[in-house]
Amino acid sequence: MQNKVFKKKYIFLGDCNSINIEIICKSFNRLKKHTKYIIICDSHELKTYISKIKSKLKINYINDPLNFNEYNKSCLNVFEIKNQKVKKYINLINQLKIANNISNSTKRDLITMPIDKSIFKEHIDFTGLSEYLGKLNNTKTFMLMYGEKFSVIPYTTHVNPKNIYKKISRSSLTLFLKSLIELNIYKVYGISFNKVFFLCYNPHCGEKGTLGNEDIKISKVINKFKYVNDLIPADSLYNFLNKKTLFISCYHDQGLIPFKILNENKGINMTLGLKYRRLSPAHGTAKDIKFKNKANINSYIKCMKI
């Protein structure tokens, strides 16, 4: 009888002032039969949280995270990166950089648990993890929200809405779509889409330019790319729902609001453009329900099983 082949992944624990650890603990029994994972974190924070939620899970320390020889399936397996600085963001950046290096070396998935972006933005130029990992690896990255009903890639991500129109230029749009097609999503990630639609920036696609010329620019650019099927009004998205459909939204909330509602906590965030798969649950830190045993684990489970 052949030995069972386990998926092997790494987890960047992220912000402990969150539901992150609760989700990991609640999912432990569902994952231990098919997924092995090493958590990259400061174990003191992990132990403190486990104690507060009265979990009986124990910690097994991993000395060499590049292999799983020391792995104990009955424990939470941890590669210890102790907090060295007073400022929280410095510790998190340090853990993230080490996690990135490990996944680059092994080509194994890195699951990044949610963070509070404001902690970083107060101190450094930080848009989000997809963008930061792109800078760290000197590559162009895309944020793919991958779901069972449909998927979304935002053209602009974490940008103040009043500045979005400034990003809509023919040169920027062309570079975006050219970089996306060169990435070859199917070959690298095994993901394919039958239809790709670009969502209009303005209501009703600008009504022939009377509401703004942004959609005229978009239309002229996407006509050069055969893989984009059409430019459609954002409020018509619901007419094209399919697991094999990808929407490119002009901005974050235009695509992510329907994505999170219709994919019912089963969608995930996937960073495209790295040498490994970076996955993340499609939700935030949810500090308001911390320690209340209310956290939904479905998106995290999807990240671990995909």
C-alpha positions as YAML, in Angstrom:
chain: A
units: angstrom
residues:
- id: 1
  name: MET
  ca: [0.00, 0.00, 0.00]
- id: 2
  name: GLN
  ca: [1.39, 3.41, -1.00]
- id: 3
  name: ASN
  ca: [1.99, 6.07, 1.63]
- id: 4
  name: LYS
  ca: [-0.54, 8.89, 1.64]
- id: 5
  name: VAL
  ca: [0.70, 12.05, -0.10]
- id: 6
  name: PHE
  ca: [0.06, 15.14, 2.02]
- id: 7
  name: LYS
  ca: [-0.12, 18.70, 0.76]
- id: 8
  name: LYS
  ca: [2.68, 20.68, 2.43]
- id: 9
  name: LYS
  ca: [2.23, 24.37, 3.14]
- id: 10
  name: TYR
  ca: [3.49, 27.25, 5.26]
- id: 11
  name: ILE
  ca: [1.43, 29.71, 7.25]
- id: 12
  name: PHE
  ca: [2.41, 33.29, 8.05]
- id: 13
  name: LEU
  ca: [0.36, 33.78, 11.22]
- id: 14
  name: GLY
  ca: [-0.20, 37.49, 10.61]
- id: 15
  name: ASP
  ca: [-1.88, 39.73, 13.16]
- id: 16
  name: CYS
  ca: [-2.64, 37.89, 16.41]
- id: 17
  name: ASN
  ca: [-5.10, 40.61, 17.41]
- id: 18
  name: SER
  ca: [-7.62, 38.83, 15.20]
- id: 19
  name: ILE
  ca: [-9.50, 35.60, 14.59]
- id: 20
  name: ASN
  ca: [-6.46, 34.02, 12.88]
- id: 21
  name: ILE
  ca: [-5.47, 31.60, 15.63]
- id: 22
  name: GLU
  ca: [-9.07, 30.65, 16.37]
- id: 23
  name: ILE
  ca: [-9.51, 29.68, 12.71]
- id: 24
  name: ILE
  ca: [-6.35, 27.57, 12.70]
- id: 25
  name: CYS
  ca: [-7.35, 25.76, 15.89]
- id: 26
  name: LYS
  ca: [-10.95, 25.15, 14.80]
- id: 27
  name: SER
  ca: [-9.73, 23.71, 11.48]
- id: 28
  name: PHE
  ca: [-7.05, 21.43, 12.94]
- id: 29
  name: ASN
  ca: [-9.00, 18.15, 12.91]
- id: 30
  name: ARG
  ca: [-10.41, 18.75, 9.42]
- id: 31
  name: LEU
  ca: [-6.96, 19.24, 7.93]
- id: 32
  name: LYS
  ca: [-4.66, 16.83, 9.73]
- id: 33
  name: LYS
  ca: [-5.50, 13.85, 7.50]
- id: 34
  name: HIS
  ca: [-4.41, 15.44, 4.23]
- id: 35
  name: THR
  ca: [-2.43, 18.66, 4.84]
- id: 36
  name: LYS
  ca: [0.84, 19.28, 6.64]
- id: 37
  name: TYR
  ca: [1.65, 22.87, 7.49]
- id: 38
  name: ILE
  ca: [4.26, 24.80, 9.43]
- id: 39
  name: ILE
  ca: [3.26, 28.04, 11.15]
- id: 40
  name: ILE
  ca: [5.83, 30.84, 11.02]
- id: 41
  name: CYS
  ca: [5.38, 33.00, 14.10]
- id: 42
  name: ASP
  ca: [6.37, 33.97, 17.62]
- id: 43
  name: SER
  ca: [5.14, 31.01, 19.67]
- id: 44
  name: HIS
  ca: [4.51, 33.11, 22.81]
- id: 45
  name: GLU
  ca: [1.68, 34.96, 21.05]
- id: 46
  name: LEU
  ca: [0.31, 31.67, 19.76]
- id: 47
  name: LYS
  ca: [0.41, 30.01, 23.20]
- id: 48
  name: THR
  ca: [-1.26, 32.99, 24.88]
- id: 49
  name: TYR
  ca: [-4.14, 32.95, 22.42]
- id: 50
  name: ILE
  ca: [-4.54, 29.15, 22.61]
- id: 51
  name: SER
  ca: [-4.79, 29.43, 26.38]
- id: 52
  name: LYS
  ca: [-7.48, 32.12, 26.17]
- id: 53
  name: ILE
  ca: [-9.68, 30.05, 23.87]
- id: 54
  name: LYS
  ca: [-9.03, 26.98, 26.04]
- id: 55
  name: SER
  ca: [-7.71, 24.87, 23.19]
- id: 56
  name: LYS
  ca: [-5.84, 21.69, 24.12]
- id: 57
  name: LEU
  ca: [-3.56, 21.81, 21.07]
- id: 58
  name: LYS
  ca: [0.17, 21.53, 21.79]
- id: 59
  name: ILE
  ca: [3.09, 23.06, 19.92]
- id: 60
  name: ASN
  ca: [5.84, 21.12, 18.17]
- id: 61
  name: TYR
  ca: [8.92, 23.15, 17.22]
- id: 62
  name: ILE
  ca: [10.45, 22.73, 13.77]
- id: 63
  name: ASN
  ca: [14.16, 23.48, 13.43]
- id: 64
  name: ASP
  ca: [14.42, 23.04, 9.65]
- id: 65
  name: PRO
  ca: [11.32, 24.37, 7.85]
- id: 66
  name: LEU
  ca: [12.63, 23.38, 4.42]
- id: 67
  name: ASN
  ca: [11.66, 19.78, 5.13]
- id: 68
  name: PHE
  ca: [8.96, 18.17, 7.25]
- id: 69
  name: ASN
  ca: [11.10, 15.49, 8.96]
- id: 70
  name: GLU
  ca: [10.29, 16.83, 12.44]
- id: 71
  name: TYR
  ca: [6.57, 17.17, 11.74]
- id: 72
  name: ASN
  ca: [4.12, 15.96, 14.38]
- id: 73
  name: LYS
  ca: [0.57, 15.50, 13.06]
- id: 74
  name: SER
  ca: [-0.89, 15.72, 16.58]
- id: 75
  name: CYS
  ca: [0.42, 19.24, 17.21]
- id: 76
  name: LEU
  ca: [0.59, 22.71, 15.75]
- id: 77
  name: ASN
  ca: [4.00, 22.74, 14.09]
- id: 78
  name: VAL
  ca: [5.86, 26.02, 14.51]
- id: 79
  name: PHE
  ca: [9.00, 27.53, 13.03]
- id: 80
  name: GLU
  ca: [9.86, 30.08, 15.71]
- id: 81
  name: ILE
  ca: [10.61, 33.67, 14.72]
- id: 82
  name: LYS
  ca: [10.71, 35.56, 18.00]
- id: 83
  name: ASN
  ca: [9.55, 39.15, 18.19]
- id: 84
  name: GLN
  ca: [12.62, 41.34, 18.57]
- id: 85
  name: LYS
  ca: [11.28, 44.87, 18.26]
- id: 86
  name: VAL
  ca: [8.77, 46.94, 20.18]
- id: 87
  name: LYS
  ca: [6.91, 48.00, 17.04]
- id: 88
  name: LYS
  ca: [4.53, 45.32, 15.84]
- id: 89
  name: TYR
  ca: [4.92, 45.99, 12.12]
- id: 90
  name: ILE
  ca: [8.68, 45.32, 12.26]
- id: 91
  name: ASN
  ca: [8.12, 41.88, 13.75]
- id: 92
  name: LEU
  ca: [5.45, 41.05, 11.18]
- id: 93
  name: ILE
  ca: [7.62, 42.25, 8.28]
- id: 94
  name: ASN
  ca: [10.49, 40.10, 9.57]
- id: 95
  name: GLN
  ca: [8.28, 37.00, 9.79]
- id: 96
  name: LEU
  ca: [6.81, 37.69, 6.34]
- id: 97
  name: LYS
  ca: [10.23, 38.07, 4.73]
- id: 98
  name: ILE
  ca: [11.41, 34.77, 6.22]
- id: 99
  name: ALA
  ca: [8.18, 33.05, 5.12]
- id: 100
  name: ASN
  ca: [8.66, 34.43, 1.61]
- id: 101
  name: ASN
  ca: [12.25, 33.12, 1.50]
- id: 102
  name: ILE
  ca: [11.16, 29.66, 2.64]
- id: 103
  name: SER
  ca: [8.42, 29.41, 0.02]
- id: 104
  name: ASN
  ca: [10.76, 30.69, -2.67]
- id: 105
  name: SER
  ca: [13.23, 27.95, -1.72]
- id: 106
  name: THR
  ca: [10.70, 25.11, -1.59]
- id: 107
  name: LYS
  ca: [8.07, 26.41, -4.10]
- id: 108
  name: ARG
  ca: [5.42, 25.37, -1.56]
- id: 109
  name: ASP
  ca: [2.27, 27.41, -0.90]
- id: 110
  name: LEU
  ca: [2.37, 30.25, 1.60]
- id: 111
  name: ILE
  ca: [-0.89, 31.03, 3.35]
- id: 112
  name: THR
  ca: [-0.82, 34.54, 4.79]
- id: 113
  name: MET
  ca: [-3.36, 35.10, 7.54]
- id: 114
  name: PRO
  ca: [-5.04, 38.53, 7.74]
- id: 115
  name: ILE
  ca: [-3.24, 41.65, 8.96]
- id: 116
  name: ASP
  ca: [-4.30, 45.16, 9.91]
- id: 117
  name: LYS
  ca: [-2.83, 47.22, 7.04]
- id: 118
  name: SER
  ca: [-2.97, 50.43, 9.05]
- id: 119
  name: ILE
  ca: [-0.24, 49.07, 11.36]
- id: 120
  name: PHE
  ca: [2.12, 49.08, 8.37]
- id: 121
  name: LYS
  ca: [0.84, 52.19, 6.57]
- id: 122
  name: GLU
  ca: [1.62, 54.39, 9.58]
- id: 123
  name: HIS
  ca: [5.32, 53.61, 9.16]
- id: 124
  name: ILE
  ca: [6.13, 52.47, 5.62]
- id: 125
  name: ASP
  ca: [4.87, 52.66, 2.05]
- id: 126
  name: PHE
  ca: [2.47, 49.74, 2.17]
- id: 127
  name: THR
  ca: [-0.53, 49.11, -0.08]
- id: 128
  name: GLY
  ca: [-1.23, 45.45, 0.71]
- id: 129
  name: LEU
  ca: [0.43, 42.06, 0.91]
- id: 130
  name: SER
  ca: [0.11, 41.29, -2.81]
- id: 131
  name: GLU
  ca: [1.86, 44.53, -3.68]
- id: 132
  name: TYR
  ca: [4.45, 44.20, -0.90]
- id: 133
  name: LEU
  ca: [5.37, 40.66, -1.95]
- id: 134
  name: GLY
  ca: [5.70, 41.95, -5.50]
- id: 135
  name: LYS
  ca: [8.22, 44.57, -4.37]
- id: 136
  name: LEU
  ca: [10.01, 42.05, -2.17]
- id: 137
  name: ASN
  ca: [10.43, 39.68, -5.13]
- id: 138
  name: ASN
  ca: [10.93, 42.40, -7.76]
- id: 139
  name: THR
  ca: [8.00, 41.23, -9.86]
- id: 140
  name: LYS
  ca: [4.56, 42.38, -10.98]
- id: 141
  name: THR
  ca: [1.80, 40.77, -8.94]
- id: 142
  name: PHE
  ca: [-1.96, 40.48, -9.40]
- id: 143
  name: MET
  ca: [-4.61, 39.96, -6.74]
- id: 144
  name: LEU
  ca: [-6.90, 37.16, -7.90]
- id: 145
  name: MET
  ca: [-10.03, 36.64, -5.84]
- id: 146
  name: TYR
  ca: [-10.75, 33.03, -6.77]
- id: 147
  name: GLY
  ca: [-14.25, 31.69, -6.11]
- id: 148
  name: GLU
  ca: [-16.70, 28.91, -6.87]
- id: 149
  name: LYS
  ca: [-19.26, 31.23, -8.50]
- id: 150
  name: PHE
  ca: [-16.80, 33.50, -10.34]
- id: 151
  name: SER
  ca: [-13.39, 35.15, -9.90]
- id: 152
  name: VAL
  ca: [-12.16, 38.76, -9.89]
- id: 153
  name: ILE
  ca: [-8.87, 40.57, -10.50]
- id: 154
  name: PRO
  ca: [-9.02, 44.26, -9.52]
- id: 155
  name: TYR
  ca: [-7.21, 46.60, -11.93]
- id: 156
  name: THR
  ca: [-6.55, 48.94, -9.00]
- id: 157
  name: THR
  ca: [-6.44, 47.49, -5.50]
- id: 158
  name: HIS
  ca: [-6.15, 49.54, -2.31]
- id: 159
  name: VAL
  ca: [-6.57, 53.04, -3.77]
- id: 160
  name: ASN
  ca: [-8.64, 55.93, -2.44]
- id: 161
  name: PRO
  ca: [-11.71, 56.07, -4.75]
- id: 162
  name: LYS
  ca: [-11.12, 59.76, -5.53]
- id: 163
  name: ASN
  ca: [-7.82, 58.80, -7.20]
- id: 164
  name: ILE
  ca: [-8.95, 55.78, -9.23]
- id: 165
  name: TYR
  ca: [-9.68, 57.73, -12.42]
- id: 166
  name: LYS
  ca: [-6.04, 58.88, -12.49]
- id: 167
  name: LYS
  ca: [-4.97, 55.25, -12.93]
- id: 168
  name: ILE
  ca: [-7.10, 54.72, -16.04]
- id: 169
  name: SER
  ca: [-4.81, 55.52, -18.94]
- id: 170
  name: ARG
  ca: [-4.19, 53.62, -22.17]
- id: 171
  name: SER
  ca: [-0.55, 52.96, -21.31]
- id: 172
  name: SER
  ca: [-1.33, 51.64, -17.80]
- id: 173
  name: LEU
  ca: [-4.23, 49.49, -19.00]
- id: 174
  name: THR
  ca: [-2.13, 48.05, -21.84]
- id: 175
  name: LEU
  ca: [0.73, 47.19, -19.50]
- id: 176
  name: PHE
  ca: [-1.70, 45.59, -17.03]
- id: 177
  name: LEU
  ca: [-3.39, 43.34, -19.60]
- id: 178
  name: LYS
  ca: [-0.11, 42.51, -21.36]
- id: 179
  name: SER
  ca: [1.51, 41.50, -18.05]
- id: 180
  name: LEU
  ca: [-1.52, 39.40, -17.13]
- id: 181
  name: ILE
  ca: [-1.53, 37.43, -20.38]
- id: 182
  name: GLU
  ca: [2.25, 36.90, -20.22]
- id: 183
  name: LEU
  ca: [1.83, 35.39, -16.78]
- id: 184
  name: ASN
  ca: [0.10, 32.36, -18.35]
- id: 185
  name: ILE
  ca: [-2.19, 31.58, -15.42]
- id: 186
  name: TYR
  ca: [-3.12, 28.10, -16.63]
- id: 187
  name: LYS
  ca: [0.45, 26.92, -17.15]
- id: 188
  name: VAL
  ca: [1.75, 28.29, -13.83]
- id: 189
  name: TYR
  ca: [-1.27, 27.87, -11.54]
- id: 190
  name: GLY
  ca: [-3.49, 25.36, -13.32]
- id: 191
  name: ILE
  ca: [-6.34, 27.87, -13.48]
- id: 192
  name: SER
  ca: [-8.30, 28.56, -16.66]
- id: 193
  name: PHE
  ca: [-11.23, 30.83, -17.51]
- id: 194
  name: ASN
  ca: [-13.65, 30.45, -20.42]
- id: 195
  name: LYS
  ca: [-14.79, 34.08, -20.31]
- id: 196
  name: VAL
  ca: [-13.02, 37.27, -19.25]
- id: 197
  name: PHE
  ca: [-15.02, 40.49, -18.85]
- id: 198
  name: PHE
  ca: [-13.77, 43.96, -17.98]
- id: 199
  name: LEU
  ca: [-16.18, 45.91, -15.75]
- id: 200
  name: CYS
  ca: [-16.85, 49.51, -16.78]
- id: 201
  name: TYR
  ca: [-15.64, 52.33, -14.56]
- id: 202
  name: ASN
  ca: [-18.74, 54.52, -14.90]
- id: 203
  name: PRO
  ca: [-22.44, 53.61, -14.59]
- id: 204
  name: HIS
  ca: [-23.77, 52.28, -17.92]
- id: 205
  name: CYS
  ca: [-20.21, 52.35, -19.32]
- id: 206
  name: GLY
  ca: [-20.19, 56.14, -19.34]
- id: 207
  name: GLU
  ca: [-23.25, 56.57, -21.59]
- id: 208
  name: LYS
  ca: [-21.17, 57.29, -24.72]
- id: 209
  name: GLY
  ca: [-18.81, 59.57, -22.90]
- id: 210
  name: THR
  ca: [-21.43, 61.79, -21.28]
- id: 211
  name: LEU
  ca: [-20.52, 60.46, -17.81]
- id: 212
  name: GLY
  ca: [-16.78, 60.44, -18.46]
- id: 213
  name: ASN
  ca: [-14.32, 59.15, -21.05]
- id: 214
  name: GLU
  ca: [-12.68, 56.44, -18.90]
- id: 215
  name: ASP
  ca: [-14.68, 53.62, -20.48]
- id: 216
  name: ILE
  ca: [-13.86, 54.82, -23.98]
- id: 217
  name: LYS
  ca: [-10.16, 54.45, -23.08]
- id: 218
  name: ILE
  ca: [-10.76, 50.99, -21.61]
- id: 219
  name: SER
  ca: [-12.72, 49.84, -24.67]
- id: 220
  name: LYS
  ca: [-10.00, 50.90, -27.09]
- id: 221
  name: VAL
  ca: [-7.38, 49.03, -25.09]
- id: 222
  name: ILE
  ca: [-9.24, 45.76, -24.50]
- id: 223
  name: ASN
  ca: [-10.10, 45.50, -28.21]
- id: 224
  name: LYS
  ca: [-6.40, 44.76, -28.73]
- id: 225
  name: PHE
  ca: [-6.53, 41.74, -26.42]
- id: 226
  name: LYS
  ca: [-8.51, 38.78, -27.76]
- id: 227
  name: TYR
  ca: [-8.67, 37.03, -24.39]
- id: 228
  name: VAL
  ca: [-10.91, 39.82, -23.00]
- id: 229
  name: ASN
  ca: [-14.40, 39.01, -24.24]
- id: 230
  name: ASP
  ca: [-16.15, 42.29, -23.61]
- id: 231
  name: LEU
  ca: [-16.50, 45.48, -21.58]
- id: 232
  name: ILE
  ca: [-19.72, 45.27, -19.54]
- id: 233
  name: PRO
  ca: [-21.55, 47.50, -17.04]
- id: 234
  name: ALA
  ca: [-20.61, 46.49, -13.49]
- id: 235
  name: ASP
  ca: [-24.27, 46.10, -12.51]
- id: 236
  name: SER
  ca: [-24.64, 43.44, -15.22]
- id: 237
  name: LEU
  ca: [-22.04, 41.16, -13.62]
- id: 238
  name: TYR
  ca: [-24.81, 38.97, -12.21]
- id: 239
  name: ASN
  ca: [-25.85, 37.93, -15.72]
- id: 240
  name: PHE
  ca: [-22.50, 36.22, -16.38]
- id: 241
  name: LEU
  ca: [-21.87, 34.23, -13.22]
- id: 242
  name: ASN
  ca: [-19.91, 31.03, -13.79]
- id: 243
  name: LYS
  ca: [-17.04, 29.23, -12.07]
- id: 244
  name: LYS
  ca: [-15.02, 29.66, -15.27]
- id: 245
  name: THR
  ca: [-15.70, 33.41, -15.56]
- id: 246
  name: LEU
  ca: [-13.14, 36.05, -14.61]
- id: 247
  name: PHE
  ca: [-14.07, 39.70, -14.13]
- id: 248
  name: ILE
  ca: [-11.47, 42.46, -14.18]
- id: 249
  name: SER
  ca: [-12.86, 45.23, -12.00]
- id: 250
  name: CYS
  ca: [-11.69, 48.83, -12.23]
- id: 251
  name: TYR
  ca: [-11.37, 49.09, -8.47]
- id: 252
  name: HIS
  ca: [-11.38, 47.03, -5.29]
- id: 253
  name: ASP
  ca: [-14.94, 47.25, -3.97]
- id: 254
  name: GLN
  ca: [-16.53, 47.13, -7.43]
- id: 255
  name: GLY
  ca: [-15.44, 43.51, -7.71]
- id: 256
  name: LEU
  ca: [-14.99, 42.37, -4.12]
- id: 257
  name: ILE
  ca: [-18.42, 43.29, -2.76]
- id: 258
  name: PRO
  ca: [-20.31, 40.91, -5.11]
- id: 259
  name: PHE
  ca: [-17.44, 38.40, -4.85]
- id: 260
  name: LYS
  ca: [-17.69, 38.12, -1.07]
- id: 261
  name: ILE
  ca: [-21.48, 38.03, -1.06]
- id: 262
  name: LEU
  ca: [-21.99, 35.48, -3.82]
- id: 263
  name: ASN
  ca: [-19.07, 33.17, -3.04]
- id: 264
  name: GLU
  ca: [-20.42, 32.74, 0.50]
- id: 265
  name: ASN
  ca: [-17.17, 32.65, 2.53]
- id: 266
  name: LYS
  ca: [-15.61, 30.06, 0.19]
- id: 267
  name: GLY
  ca: [-13.58, 32.42, -1.98]
- id: 268
  name: ILE
  ca: [-9.86, 32.93, -1.48]
- id: 269
  name: ASN
  ca: [-7.26, 35.58, -2.25]
- id: 270
  name: MET
  ca: [-4.44, 34.33, -4.50]
- id: 271
  name: THR
  ca: [-1.38, 36.38, -5.47]
- id: 272
  name: LEU
  ca: [-0.30, 35.76, -9.07]
- id: 273
  name: GLY
  ca: [3.22, 36.54, -10.27]
- id: 274
  name: LEU
  ca: [5.36, 34.94, -7.54]
- id: 275
  name: LYS
  ca: [7.45, 31.77, -7.83]
- id: 276
  name: TYR
  ca: [5.09, 30.09, -5.36]
- id: 277
  name: ARG
  ca: [1.36, 30.30, -4.61]
- id: 278
  name: ARG
  ca: [0.49, 32.86, -1.99]
- id: 279
  name: LEU
  ca: [-3.03, 32.25, -0.70]
- id: 280
  name: SER
  ca: [-5.07, 34.07, 1.92]
- id: 281
  name: PRO
  ca: [-8.57, 33.82, 3.39]
- id: 282
  name: ALA
  ca: [-10.90, 36.37, 1.82]
- id: 283
  name: HIS
  ca: [-11.67, 38.24, 5.03]
- id: 284
  name: GLY
  ca: [-10.02, 40.60, 7.48]
- id: 285
  name: THR
  ca: [-8.82, 40.38, 11.06]
- id: 286
  name: ALA
  ca: [-12.38, 40.57, 12.48]
- id: 287
  name: LYS
  ca: [-11.18, 41.90, 15.84]
- id: 288
  name: ASP
  ca: [-14.78, 42.49, 16.93]
- id: 289
  name: ILE
  ca: [-15.43, 38.73, 17.22]
- id: 290
  name: LYS
  ca: [-12.04, 37.71, 18.62]
- id: 291
  name: PHE
  ca: [-12.36, 35.08, 21.40]
- id: 292
  name: LYS
  ca: [-16.11, 34.68, 20.66]
- id: 293
  name: ASN
  ca: [-15.91, 31.40, 18.70]
- id: 294
  name: LYS
  ca: [-17.81, 32.95, 15.78]
- id: 295
  name: ALA
  ca: [-15.12, 32.86, 13.09]
- id: 296
  name: ASN
  ca: [-16.03, 31.23, 9.77]
- id: 297
  name: ILE
  ca: [-13.32, 28.78, 8.68]
- id: 298
  name: ASN
  ca: [-14.50, 28.04, 5.12]
- id: 299
  name: SER
  ca: [-12.17, 30.39, 3.25]
- id: 300
  name: TYR
  ca: [-9.16, 29.21, 5.27]
- id: 301
  name: ILE
  ca: [-10.09, 25.55, 4.63]
- id: 302
  name: LYS
  ca: [-10.25, 26.32, 0.91]
- id: 303
  name: CYS
  ca: [-6.73, 27.82, 1.04]
- id: 304
  name: MET
  ca: [-5.42, 24.68, 2.73]
- id: 305
  name: LYS
  ca: [-7.13, 22.17, 0.44]
- id: 306
  name: ILE
  ca: [-6.65, 23.80, -2.97]
...
